[in-house]
Short mmCIF file of C-alpha atoms in Angstrom, two decimals:
data_model
loop_
_atom_site.label_atom_id
_atom_site.label_comp_id
_atom_site.label_asym_id
_atom_site.label_seq_id
_atom_site.Cartn_x
_atom_site.Cartn_y
_atom_site.Cartn_z
CA MET Z 1 116.28 98.12 94.86
CA ALA Z 2 115.14 94.47 94.76
CA ALA Z 3 118.34 93.37 96.52
CA ARG Z 4 117.78 96.00 99.24
CA ARG Z 5 114.14 94.92 99.65
CA THR Z 6 115.14 91.25 99.87
CA ALA Z 7 117.80 92.07 102.48
CA SER Z 8 115.23 94.03 104.52
CA LEU Z 9 112.66 91.22 104.41
CA THR Z 10 115.14 88.47 105.23
CA ALA Z 11 117.04 90.26 108.02
CA PRO Z 12 117.18 88.16 111.23
CA TYR Z 13 114.49 90.35 112.86
CA GLY Z 14 112.86 91.59 109.66
CA PRO Z 15 109.20 91.20 108.64
CA LEU Z 16 109.54 87.50 107.77
CA SER Z 17 110.80 86.72 111.29
CA VAL Z 18 107.42 87.65 112.80
CA THR Z 19 105.74 84.56 114.25
CA GLY Z 20 102.82 86.33 115.91
CA VAL Z 21 101.27 89.63 116.93
CA HIS Z 22 99.34 89.22 120.16
CA TRP Z 23 96.89 91.97 121.16
CA LEU Z 24 96.41 92.23 124.92
CA ASP Z 25 92.69 92.90 124.44
CA ASP Z 26 92.44 89.31 123.15
CA PHE Z 27 94.23 87.88 126.22
CA PRO Z 28 92.76 89.59 129.32
CA GLU Z 29 94.66 87.22 131.63
CA GLY Z 30 97.92 88.41 130.09
CA ARG Z 31 99.16 84.98 128.98
CA LEU Z 32 100.30 85.23 125.37
CA PRO Z 33 100.79 82.21 123.07
CA ALA Z 34 104.42 81.00 123.08
CA ILE Z 35 105.62 84.08 125.00
CA PRO Z 36 106.67 83.62 128.62
CA GLY Z 37 105.46 85.79 131.49
CA ARG Z 38 102.25 87.63 132.19
CA TRP Z 39 101.69 90.84 130.21
CA GLN Z 40 99.28 93.54 131.45
CA PRO Z 41 98.71 97.21 130.57
CA SER Z 42 99.97 99.51 133.33
CA GLY Z 43 99.21 103.16 132.61
CA ASP Z 44 101.51 104.38 129.85
CA ARG Z 45 103.55 101.15 129.95
CA LEU Z 46 103.09 97.42 129.52
CA ALA Z 47 103.97 95.44 132.64
CA VAL Z 48 105.48 91.98 132.29
CA THR Z 49 105.81 89.67 135.29
CA ALA Z 50 107.98 86.56 135.16
CA THR Z 51 109.97 84.15 137.30
CA ALA Z 52 113.37 82.64 136.53
CA ALA Z 53 111.56 79.42 135.52
CA ASP Z 54 109.82 81.31 132.69
CA GLY Z 55 113.15 81.91 130.99
CA LEU Z 56 112.21 85.45 129.92
CA LEU Z 57 115.17 87.77 129.50
CA LEU Z 58 115.05 91.51 129.98
CA ASP Z 59 118.05 93.38 128.62
CA GLY Z 60 119.82 90.03 128.39
CA ARG Z 61 119.25 89.03 132.04
CA PRO Z 62 116.62 86.68 133.52
CA LEU Z 63 113.55 88.59 134.68
CA GLU Z 64 112.34 87.79 138.18
CA GLY Z 65 109.53 90.12 139.16
CA THR Z 66 107.81 92.85 137.17
CA ALA Z 67 109.18 95.28 134.62
CA ARG Z 68 107.35 98.06 132.83
CA LEU Z 69 108.08 98.44 129.12
CA GLY Z 70 107.20 101.23 126.73
CA ALA Z 71 106.26 100.75 123.11
CA GLY Z 72 109.50 100.20 121.20
CA GLN Z 73 110.55 102.66 118.55
CA GLY Z 74 113.78 100.94 117.60
CA PRO Z 75 114.45 97.87 115.49
CA PRO Z 76 112.90 94.59 116.73
CA GLY Z 77 116.35 93.10 117.29
CA ASP Z 78 116.85 95.72 120.02
CA ALA Z 79 113.63 94.81 121.86
CA ARG Z 80 114.33 94.57 125.60
CA ALA Z 81 112.41 91.30 126.15
CA GLY Z 82 113.42 87.99 124.62
CA GLN Z 83 114.09 84.28 125.02
CA ASP Z 84 116.50 81.95 123.19
CA GLY Z 85 117.18 84.41 120.36
CA HIS Z 86 113.51 85.39 120.03
CA ARG Z 87 112.62 89.05 120.57
CA PHE Z 88 109.33 90.33 121.91
CA ALA Z 89 108.65 93.87 120.68
CA VAL Z 90 106.05 95.93 122.56
CA LEU Z 91 103.58 97.82 120.36
CA ARG Z 92 100.83 100.30 121.00
CA ARG Z 93 98.42 101.28 118.23
CA GLU Z 94 95.71 103.86 118.89
CA GLY Z 95 95.35 102.72 122.50
CA PRO Z 96 95.54 98.89 122.49
CA TRP Z 97 98.80 97.15 123.42
CA ALA Z 98 100.38 94.19 121.62
CA VAL Z 99 103.52 92.09 121.69
CA ARG Z 100 105.08 91.07 118.37
CA ALA Z 101 107.17 87.89 118.49
CA HIS Z 102 110.24 87.65 116.23
CA ASP Z 103 112.13 84.41 115.59
CA PRO Z 104 115.34 84.74 113.52
CA GLU Z 105 115.07 81.02 112.74
CA SER Z 106 111.44 81.07 111.56
CA GLY Z 107 110.46 78.76 108.73
CA ARG Z 108 109.07 81.64 106.69
CA LEU Z 109 112.37 83.45 106.96
CA ARG Z 110 114.43 80.42 105.93
CA ALA Z 111 112.08 79.69 102.99
CA ALA Z 112 111.96 83.31 101.81
CA PRO Z 113 112.09 83.53 98.03
CA ARG Z 114 114.17 86.07 96.22
CA ILE Z 115 112.22 89.09 95.02
CA ALA Z 116 112.27 89.20 91.25
CA ARG Z 117 112.42 92.55 89.56
CA ARG Z 118 112.46 93.33 85.87
CA PRO Z 119 114.83 96.00 84.66
CA GLU Z 120 113.24 99.43 84.70
CA ASP Z 121 111.88 100.47 81.33
CA PRO Z 122 112.16 104.26 80.90
CA ALA Z 123 109.36 104.07 78.30
CA ALA Z 124 107.02 102.82 81.05
CA ARG Z 125 107.38 106.02 83.06
CA THR Z 126 104.45 108.34 82.99
CA PRO Z 127 104.17 111.88 84.33
CA GLY Z 128 101.64 112.64 86.99
CA THR Z 129 100.15 115.60 88.78
CA PHE Z 130 99.94 115.78 92.55
CA THR Z 131 97.18 117.87 94.12
CA PRO Z 132 97.34 118.23 97.92
CA TYR Z 133 94.19 118.16 100.01
CA PRO Z 134 93.48 121.37 101.96
CA ASP Z 135 93.51 119.24 105.16
CA THR Z 136 94.82 115.75 105.82
CA ARG Z 137 92.14 113.09 105.44
CA THR Z 138 92.09 109.81 107.33
CA VAL Z 139 90.74 106.52 106.01
CA ARG Z 140 90.51 103.21 107.87
CA VAL Z 141 92.56 100.42 106.31
CA VAL Z 142 93.18 96.83 107.34
CA ASN Z 143 96.81 96.34 108.37
CA ALA Z 144 98.90 93.19 108.08
CA ASP Z 145 97.94 92.29 111.66
CA GLY Z 146 94.24 92.26 110.76
CA ARG Z 147 93.37 95.45 112.64
CA GLN Z 148 91.89 98.54 111.01
CA ARG Z 149 93.79 101.75 111.61
CA GLY Z 150 93.72 105.30 110.38
CA LEU Z 151 95.88 106.16 107.39
CA GLY Z 152 96.49 109.83 106.74
CA LEU Z 153 96.13 110.94 103.14
CA GLY Z 154 97.66 114.18 101.93
CA GLY Z 155 96.40 114.41 98.36
CA GLU Z 156 95.85 112.78 94.99
CA LEU Z 157 98.29 111.72 92.30
CA VAL Z 158 96.71 111.62 88.83
CA PHE Z 159 98.33 110.07 85.75
CA THR Z 160 97.39 108.21 82.56
CA LEU Z 161 98.11 104.51 82.22
CA GLY Z 162 97.16 102.52 79.13
CA GLY Z 163 94.97 105.36 77.90
CA ARG Z 164 93.00 105.52 81.17
CA ALA Z 165 93.15 108.19 83.86
CA VAL Z 166 94.28 106.76 87.20
CA THR Z 167 93.97 108.50 90.56
CA LEU Z 168 95.88 107.40 93.65
CA GLN Z 169 95.21 108.78 97.09
CA VAL Z 170 98.65 109.16 98.65
CA THR Z 171 100.34 109.98 101.91
CA VAL Z 172 102.88 112.78 102.04
CA GLU Z 173 105.99 111.89 104.02
CA ALA Z 174 107.93 114.37 106.15
CA GLY Z 175 110.57 114.89 103.43
CA GLY Z 176 107.90 115.56 100.78
CA GLY Z 177 107.93 112.07 99.24
CA LEU Z 178 104.68 110.42 98.26
CA TRP Z 179 103.63 106.83 98.87
CA ALA Z 180 100.56 104.73 98.25
CA VAL Z 181 99.33 101.42 99.63
CA PHE Z 182 98.73 98.63 97.13
CA ALA Z 183 97.03 95.37 98.09
CA ASP Z 184 95.77 92.30 96.31
CA ALA Z 185 92.58 90.35 96.96
CA ALA Z 186 94.34 88.37 99.68
CA GLY Z 187 94.86 91.60 101.60
CA ALA Z 188 98.66 91.58 101.39
CA GLY Z 189 99.36 95.31 101.51
CA GLU Z 190 102.63 96.78 100.38
CA ARG Z 191 103.93 100.27 100.92
CA ASN Z 192 105.33 101.57 97.65
CA PRO Z 193 106.86 104.94 96.92
CA ALA Z 194 105.00 106.97 94.34
CA GLU Z 195 107.02 109.33 92.21
CA GLY Z 196 105.23 112.48 91.17
#
């Protein structure tokens, strides 16, 4: 599992390749730091206007004029907009638009440490009881990009750890799996599966 997690983090367009998330609300003129072109909301799309001198590529070809892009659902490496190996993924979260810049040569990516993992100790496993909520609840949580968003919670997972009762509020995934968000004081959240 640690090897798979390391491979995911250090992929050319994985999480460590992100060099910036730029929310259009913060740049009303549409000029984003280190991203060519002018980006503006346009109905249910994000319009980007560029000239050949900007060097912005759309689907691998220089963009001259305006193109309208939807929020990407695929991997960042497949983002339609890019420049010199960088990819600019269009996002939309609860209304506001953003562009996430990915650089496969980013310093963070090159300096990524290996994720250490101790061997699993079967004696450390503890049974738990999952109780679903009658209706999904939503709480506001700070995401890695600094914005608060709704997180749907489907129930509670209760177990005993070190002689103390512990309760986790968890999300129920489509396949029935459970996961919880863990974060430290620095606010670095991590999505971890919870086994019930």
